[in-house]
Amino acid sequence: MNDQNRRPNIVLILTDDHASHAIGAYGSVVNVTPRIDEIAAAGVRLDNCFCTNALCTPSRASILTGTYSHINGVTTLETPIDASQPTFVSQLQQAGYRTAIVGKWHMGEGPGHDPEGFDYWAVLRDQGEYFDPQILTETGVQVVPGYATDVITDLSLDWLESLDGDEPWCLLIHHKAPHRPWEPDEKHKGMYAQPIPVPATFDDDYATRSSAAHRAAMRIADHLTLTDLKQMPPEGLTYEQAALWKYQRYMEDYLACVASVDDNVGRVIDWLRERDLFDDTMMMYTSDQGFFLGDHGWFDKRFMYDESLRMPLVISYPARIPATETPMAQIVTNVDFAQTILDAAGLPPHPRMQGVSIWPQLTTTPDAPTREAMYYRYFENDDINHHALAHYGIRTDTHKLIYFYNDGLGLPGSSPHTYPPEWEMYDLATDPEEMHNVYHDPSYASIREELTAQLWTLQAELLDEPHHTQSVPSLLSAANTKS
């Protein structure tokens, strides 16, 4: 159709824990994802999209509301959303869009927490099941036979088939996969049984890092369970051999779950193409955060290191977004999604939203800047399962500064324990794998002071509170003294 005045249909496919380095379009060396790659080929791949809190529940809340965790109130896994908050979906609905969400919600259940602003919703309960998932709707709970990734796609396409009229629609397809415990279906089980390349940082000893990396219970060698692995390691393996065996087992199932997602992405693409709707649909594929795929010897997320911080994001909308082989390199965050989608629909953002629309960069001005630095904060200190410590920081194109303040502040999901604060800093230009903490290196003193001041200023702009253990940066205190 290619009508420039037509409001786009919107499909946002959100997976759980799908790292960008397990997507073909991002140069994966461990798997193939031909159908997700189709979206990138028809549109744009974003290389520096980051989450602002690498945890399922908070990231989902930020995507919906266009606000940071400290504004929307969803800081940890145990802080359900106030679903009456304005979201990009409620804004679209008010503007005449038909709206639906199918799949993982994971932001609470019951009055005040169930999805609002959707004409139709059918969601998993809590984390949901891979097989025969419980599906919650306005009318109650039903167990739907089948594999969750297929079921979610079936229900999504059923809703689209039910629509009459020409009004545009917005559909959120939220998959459980490839979340732990990585249970593939029979169709894809074993398809990655051959040896999978091991990351160069697999044997990271955390020598220059703060205590947070040493405390975290997410090492492949030590913390994967029998539920994760599905079988006991062979007898007689050394510690190092067992670690590599566990890595292969973990990755085989993780990548098989991704393969099912990829097939189901293809089902949605095919449905749109068959109805001549693909060109007029803004299709987005992303994940709620990244994931460690053996990088630094870890699985899971939570940390501000890039493998966890970076979200995949590919977007197509052929009627308006030119296809390009040049990836978008500017810094983008999950807080930006809401305003970008509303901008694409020709609607103003809600005044509460804190993001930056990247619609101009996607359509007319690809080289326009977005932001100098992105802000990150992980609140769930010393959680019972992974013992990741609370921290915040900023990432620029060239550097990263992290303050581990190590205090749960009484938030649900955090332990009552606190630990002495510590800093980390990385030179991403010379050390992209973040192996060498240079915070205490005298040669980085100047950039360290600049980043500390930039972090403080950005927190103030975003209305977040620095932890009480962090003093006013010297550059700012000196400036205040002079004034």
mmCIF file of N, CA, C and O in Angstrom, residues 306-368:
data_model
loop_
_atom_site.group_PDB
_atom_site.id
_atom_site.type_symbol
_atom_site.label_atom_id
_atom_site.label_comp_id
_atom_site.label_asym_id
_atom_site.label_seq_id
_atom_site.Cartn_x
_atom_site.Cartn_y
_atom_site.Cartn_z
ATOM 1 N N ASP A 306 28.275 -5.504 29.189
ATOM 2 C CA ASP A 306 27.553 -5.361 27.926
ATOM 3 C C ASP A 306 26.733 -6.583 27.512
ATOM 4 O O ASP A 306 25.673 -6.434 26.914
ATOM 5 N N GLU A 307 27.218 -7.803 27.790
ATOM 6 C CA GLU A 307 26.466 -8.979 27.352
ATOM 7 C C GLU A 307 25.079 -9.023 27.985
ATOM 8 O O GLU A 307 24.128 -9.531 27.389
ATOM 9 N N SER A 308 24.960 -8.494 29.188
ATOM 10 C CA SER A 308 23.689 -8.425 29.905
ATOM 11 C C SER A 308 22.933 -7.147 29.572
ATOM 12 O O SER A 308 21.699 -7.142 29.455
ATOM 13 N N LEU A 309 23.658 -6.087 29.403
ATOM 14 C CA LEU A 309 23.087 -4.754 29.186
ATOM 15 C C LEU A 309 22.500 -4.591 27.786
ATOM 16 O O LEU A 309 21.463 -3.952 27.592
ATOM 17 N N ARG A 310 23.144 -5.172 26.807
ATOM 18 C CA ARG A 310 22.751 -4.947 25.402
ATOM 19 C C ARG A 310 21.525 -5.772 25.031
ATOM 20 O O ARG A 310 21.469 -6.976 25.240
ATOM 21 N N MET A 311 20.542 -5.108 24.457
ATOM 22 C CA MET A 311 19.333 -5.756 23.958
ATOM 23 C C MET A 311 19.415 -5.851 22.440
ATOM 24 O O MET A 311 19.831 -4.902 21.786
ATOM 25 N N PRO A 312 18.991 -6.973 21.862
ATOM 26 C CA PRO A 312 18.831 -6.973 20.415
ATOM 27 C C PRO A 312 17.643 -6.091 20.047
ATOM 28 O O PRO A 312 16.665 -6.026 20.795
ATOM 29 N N LEU A 313 17.708 -5.421 18.933
ATOM 30 C CA LEU A 313 16.556 -4.681 18.420
ATOM 31 C C LEU A 313 16.692 -4.534 16.912
ATOM 32 O O LEU A 313 17.623 -3.887 16.423
ATOM 33 N N VAL A 314 15.793 -5.194 16.196
ATOM 34 C CA VAL A 314 15.699 -5.031 14.746
ATOM 35 C C VAL A 314 14.292 -4.548 14.437
ATOM 36 O O VAL A 314 13.312 -4.988 15.059
ATOM 37 N N ILE A 315 14.189 -3.606 13.511
ATOM 38 C CA ILE A 315 12.914 -2.956 13.206
ATOM 39 C C ILE A 315 12.725 -2.887 11.699
ATOM 40 O O ILE A 315 13.637 -2.451 10.978
ATOM 41 N N SER A 316 11.547 -3.292 11.237
ATOM 42 C CA SER A 316 11.200 -3.095 9.831
ATOM 43 C C SER A 316 9.853 -2.391 9.723
ATOM 44 O O SER A 316 8.978 -2.560 10.585
ATOM 45 N N TYR A 317 9.701 -1.595 8.692
ATOM 46 C CA TYR A 317 8.466 -0.902 8.348
ATOM 47 C C TYR A 317 8.715 -0.326 6.958
ATOM 48 O O TYR A 317 8.989 0.859 6.788
ATOM 49 N N PRO A 318 8.716 -1.201 5.942
ATOM 50 C CA PRO A 318 9.180 -0.803 4.605
ATOM 51 C C PRO A 318 8.517 0.441 4.033
ATOM 52 O O PRO A 318 9.150 1.172 3.254
ATOM 53 N N ALA A 319 7.272 0.725 4.416
ATOM 54 C CA ALA A 319 6.599 1.909 3.880
ATOM 55 C C ALA A 319 7.250 3.201 4.333
ATOM 56 O O ALA A 319 7.156 4.225 3.639
ATOM 57 N N ARG A 320 7.936 3.167 5.493
ATOM 58 C CA ARG A 320 8.506 4.401 6.039
ATOM 59 C C ARG A 320 9.981 4.312 6.425
ATOM 60 O O ARG A 320 10.683 5.325 6.432
ATOM 61 N N ILE A 321 10.440 3.118 6.797
ATOM 62 C CA ILE A 321 11.826 2.971 7.248
ATOM 63 C C ILE A 321 12.653 2.351 6.125
ATOM 64 O O ILE A 321 12.421 1.204 5.743
ATOM 65 N N PRO A 322 13.624 3.089 5.582
ATOM 66 C CA PRO A 322 14.442 2.520 4.500
ATOM 67 C C PRO A 322 15.281 1.345 5.003
ATOM 68 O O PRO A 322 15.867 1.405 6.086
ATOM 69 N N ALA A 323 15.318 0.284 4.224
ATOM 70 C CA ALA A 323 16.197 -0.834 4.563
ATOM 71 C C ALA A 323 17.642 -0.398 4.401
ATOM 72 O O ALA A 323 17.991 0.301 3.445
ATOM 73 N N THR A 324 18.476 -0.784 5.358
ATOM 74 C CA THR A 324 19.882 -0.391 5.298
ATOM 75 C C THR A 324 20.760 -1.487 5.874
ATOM 76 O O THR A 324 20.375 -2.173 6.823
ATOM 77 N N GLU A 325 21.923 -1.650 5.274
ATOM 78 C CA GLU A 325 22.907 -2.588 5.813
ATOM 79 C C GLU A 325 23.792 -1.919 6.854
ATOM 80 O O GLU A 325 24.605 -2.587 7.491
ATOM 81 N N THR A 326 23.632 -0.613 7.021
ATOM 82 C CA THR A 326 24.418 0.124 8.015
ATOM 83 C C THR A 326 23.679 0.127 9.339
ATOM 84 O O THR A 326 22.605 0.727 9.446
ATOM 85 N N PRO A 327 24.193 -0.535 10.352
ATOM 86 C CA PRO A 327 23.482 -0.572 11.631
ATOM 87 C C PRO A 327 23.398 0.817 12.266
ATOM 88 O O PRO A 327 24.256 1.678 12.042
ATOM 89 N N MET A 328 22.361 1.031 13.041
ATOM 90 C CA MET A 328 22.262 2.255 13.829
ATOM 91 C C MET A 328 23.166 2.104 15.043
ATOM 92 O O MET A 328 23.017 1.162 15.833
ATOM 93 N N ALA A 329 24.114 3.029 15.196
ATOM 94 C CA ALA A 329 25.124 2.890 16.250
ATOM 95 C C ALA A 329 24.863 3.778 17.462
ATOM 96 O O ALA A 329 25.506 3.614 18.500
ATOM 97 N N GLN A 330 23.930 4.724 17.362
ATOM 98 C CA GLN A 330 23.678 5.623 18.485
ATOM 99 C C GLN A 330 23.111 4.852 19.685
ATOM 100 O O GLN A 330 22.490 3.801 19.537
ATOM 101 N N ILE A 331 23.307 5.417 20.865
ATOM 102 C CA ILE A 331 22.817 4.789 22.089
ATOM 103 C C ILE A 331 21.299 4.935 22.178
ATOM 104 O O ILE A 331 20.746 6.027 22.065
ATOM 105 N N VAL A 332 20.630 3.800 22.376
ATOM 106 C CA VAL A 332 19.180 3.721 22.522
ATOM 107 C C VAL A 332 18.898 2.877 23.761
ATOM 108 O O VAL A 332 19.698 2.003 24.107
ATOM 109 N N THR A 333 17.787 3.126 24.452
ATOM 110 C CA THR A 333 17.432 2.313 25.614
ATOM 111 C C THR A 333 15.990 1.816 25.503
ATOM 112 O O THR A 333 15.200 2.307 24.684
ATOM 113 N N ASN A 334 15.658 0.870 26.374
ATOM 114 C CA ASN A 334 14.283 0.367 26.383
ATOM 115 C C ASN A 334 13.279 1.432 26.808
ATOM 116 O O ASN A 334 12.086 1.320 26.499
ATOM 117 N N VAL A 335 13.716 2.470 27.477
ATOM 118 C CA VAL A 335 12.836 3.576 27.849
ATOM 119 C C VAL A 335 12.410 4.364 26.604
ATOM 120 O O VAL A 335 11.389 5.056 26.628
ATOM 121 N N ASP A 336 13.149 4.223 25.513
ATOM 122 C CA ASP A 336 12.862 4.965 24.282
ATOM 123 C C ASP A 336 11.787 4.313 23.410
ATOM 124 O O ASP A 336 11.258 4.941 22.493
ATOM 125 N N PHE A 337 11.489 3.051 23.669
ATOM 126 C CA PHE A 337 10.568 2.335 22.777
ATOM 127 C C PHE A 337 9.205 3.019 22.702
ATOM 128 O O PHE A 337 8.618 3.151 21.627
ATOM 129 N N ALA A 338 8.673 3.400 23.876
ATOM 130 C CA ALA A 338 7.308 3.941 23.921
ATOM 131 C C ALA A 338 7.177 5.190 23.054
ATOM 132 O O ALA A 338 6.250 5.310 22.240
ATOM 133 N N GLN A 339 8.101 6.117 23.216
ATOM 134 C CA GLN A 339 8.005 7.356 22.452
ATOM 135 C C GLN A 339 8.246 7.134 20.960
ATOM 136 O O GLN A 339 7.652 7.802 20.117
ATOM 137 N N THR A 340 9.113 6.188 20.642
ATOM 138 C CA THR A 340 9.378 5.882 19.233
ATOM 139 C C THR A 340 8.137 5.314 18.554
ATOM 140 O O THR A 340 7.779 5.715 17.441
ATOM 141 N N ILE A 341 7.460 4.382 19.238
ATOM 142 C CA ILE A 341 6.242 3.785 18.679
ATOM 143 C C ILE A 341 5.150 4.838 18.520
ATOM 144 O O ILE A 341 4.477 4.903 17.485
ATOM 145 N N LEU A 342 4.969 5.674 19.523
ATOM 146 C CA LEU A 342 3.957 6.723 19.429
ATOM 147 C C LEU A 342 4.291 7.705 18.307
ATOM 148 O O LEU A 342 3.401 8.149 17.562
ATOM 149 N N ASP A 343 5.560 8.042 18.170
ATOM 150 C CA ASP A 343 5.994 8.939 17.096
ATOM 151 C C ASP A 343 5.677 8.321 15.728
ATOM 152 O O ASP A 343 5.195 9.006 14.808
ATOM 153 N N ALA A 344 5.927 7.021 15.592
ATOM 154 C CA ALA A 344 5.629 6.334 14.331
ATOM 155 C C ALA A 344 4.142 6.394 14.005
ATOM 156 O O ALA A 344 3.745 6.437 12.833
ATOM 157 N N ALA A 345 3.316 6.402 15.050
ATOM 158 C CA ALA A 345 1.866 6.464 14.870
ATOM 159 C C ALA A 345 1.351 7.891 14.767
ATOM 160 O O ALA A 345 0.135 8.106 14.669
ATOM 161 N N GLY A 346 2.273 8.868 14.818
ATOM 162 C CA GLY A 346 1.867 10.267 14.718
ATOM 163 C C GLY A 346 1.237 10.807 15.978
ATOM 164 O O GLY A 346 0.461 11.772 15.930
ATOM 165 N N LEU A 347 1.580 10.224 17.127
ATOM 166 C CA LEU A 347 0.982 10.624 18.395
ATOM 167 C C LEU A 347 2.030 11.219 19.325
ATOM 168 O O LEU A 347 3.182 10.780 19.338
ATOM 169 N N PRO A 348 1.660 12.206 20.137
ATOM 170 C CA PRO A 348 2.617 12.772 21.088
ATOM 171 C C PRO A 348 2.839 11.827 22.250
ATOM 172 O O PRO A 348 1.948 11.036 22.603
ATOM 173 N N PRO A 349 4.013 11.879 22.876
ATOM 174 C CA PRO A 349 4.245 11.036 24.056
ATOM 175 C C PRO A 349 3.477 11.578 25.249
ATOM 176 O O PRO A 349 3.111 12.756 25.299
ATOM 177 N N HIS A 350 3.225 10.718 26.207
ATOM 178 C CA HIS A 350 2.664 11.185 27.473
ATOM 179 C C HIS A 350 3.724 12.048 28.160
ATOM 180 O O HIS A 350 4.924 11.735 28.108
ATOM 181 N N PRO A 351 3.329 13.148 28.801
ATOM 182 C CA PRO A 351 4.330 14.052 29.427
ATOM 183 C C PRO A 351 5.240 13.362 30.439
ATOM 184 O O PRO A 351 6.349 13.830 30.700
ATOM 185 N N ARG A 352 4.779 12.249 31.005
ATOM 186 C CA ARG A 352 5.556 11.542 32.024
ATOM 187 C C ARG A 352 6.721 10.755 31.437
ATOM 188 O O ARG A 352 7.682 10.419 32.131
ATOM 189 N N MET A 353 6.648 10.450 30.151
ATOM 190 C CA MET A 353 7.656 9.578 29.539
ATOM 191 C C MET A 353 9.028 10.241 29.526
ATOM 192 O O MET A 353 9.137 11.452 29.350
ATOM 193 N N GLN A 354 10.071 9.428 29.693
ATOM 194 C CA GLN A 354 11.429 9.946 29.875
ATOM 195 C C GLN A 354 12.377 9.571 28.743
ATOM 196 O O GLN A 354 13.572 9.837 28.837
ATOM 197 N N GLY A 355 11.874 8.969 27.694
ATOM 198 C CA GLY A 355 12.749 8.483 26.647
ATOM 199 C C GLY A 355 13.013 9.507 25.560
ATOM 200 O O GLY A 355 12.696 10.693 25.667
ATOM 201 N N VAL A 356 13.632 9.023 24.497
ATOM 202 C CA VAL A 356 13.938 9.817 23.308
ATOM 203 C C VAL A 356 13.391 9.050 22.112
ATOM 204 O O VAL A 356 13.729 7.869 21.928
ATOM 205 N N SER A 357 12.553 9.675 21.307
ATOM 206 C CA SER A 357 12.080 8.989 20.107
ATOM 207 C C SER A 357 13.221 8.886 19.102
ATOM 208 O O SER A 357 13.904 9.872 18.810
ATOM 209 N N ILE A 358 13.394 7.681 18.554
ATOM 210 C CA ILE A 358 14.411 7.495 17.508
ATOM 211 C C ILE A 358 13.745 7.383 16.133
ATOM 212 O O ILE A 358 14.380 6.944 15.173
ATOM 213 N N TRP A 359 12.487 7.807 16.043
ATOM 214 C CA TRP A 359 11.798 7.787 14.759
ATOM 215 C C TRP A 359 12.551 8.599 13.694
ATOM 216 O O TRP A 359 12.705 8.123 12.562
ATOM 217 N N PRO A 360 13.069 9.781 14.018
ATOM 218 C CA PRO A 360 13.837 10.520 12.995
ATOM 219 C C PRO A 360 15.056 9.736 12.511
ATOM 220 O O PRO A 360 15.347 9.721 11.303
ATOM 221 N N GLN A 361 15.773 9.089 13.426
ATOM 222 C CA GLN A 361 16.961 8.322 13.034
ATOM 223 C C GLN A 361 16.583 7.122 12.163
ATOM 224 O O GLN A 361 17.340 6.720 11.282
ATOM 225 N N LEU A 362 15.423 6.556 12.397
ATOM 226 C CA LEU A 362 14.979 5.403 11.625
ATOM 227 C C LEU A 362 14.508 5.785 10.219
ATOM 228 O O LEU A 362 14.549 4.966 9.304
ATOM 229 N N THR A 363 14.063 7.030 10.059
ATOM 230 C CA THR A 363 13.392 7.399 8.810
ATOM 231 C C THR A 363 14.138 8.438 7.975
ATOM 232 O O THR A 363 14.451 8.187 6.812
ATOM 233 N N THR A 364 14.423 9.601 8.556
ATOM 234 C CA THR A 364 14.910 10.722 7.744
ATOM 235 C C THR A 364 16.313 11.190 8.063
ATOM 236 O O THR A 364 17.016 11.702 7.185
ATOM 237 N N THR A 365 16.738 11.043 9.311
ATOM 238 C CA THR A 365 18.049 11.575 9.721
ATOM 239 C C THR A 365 18.830 10.499 10.473
ATOM 240 O O THR A 365 18.964 10.558 11.697
ATOM 241 N N PRO A 366 19.344 9.506 9.760
ATOM 242 C CA PRO A 366 19.977 8.355 10.419
ATOM 243 C C PRO A 366 21.186 8.700 11.270
ATOM 244 O O PRO A 366 21.522 7.949 12.192
ATOM 245 N N ASP A 367 21.839 9.822 10.997
ATOM 246 C CA ASP A 367 23.045 10.165 11.744
ATOM 247 C C ASP A 367 22.793 11.115 12.909
ATOM 248 O O ASP A 367 23.738 11.513 13.597
ATOM 249 N N ALA A 368 21.546 11.470 13.150
ATOM 250 C CA ALA A 368 21.243 12.405 14.244
ATOM 251 C C ALA A 368 21.608 11.775 15.586
ATOM 252 O O ALA A 368 21.390 10.584 15.808
#
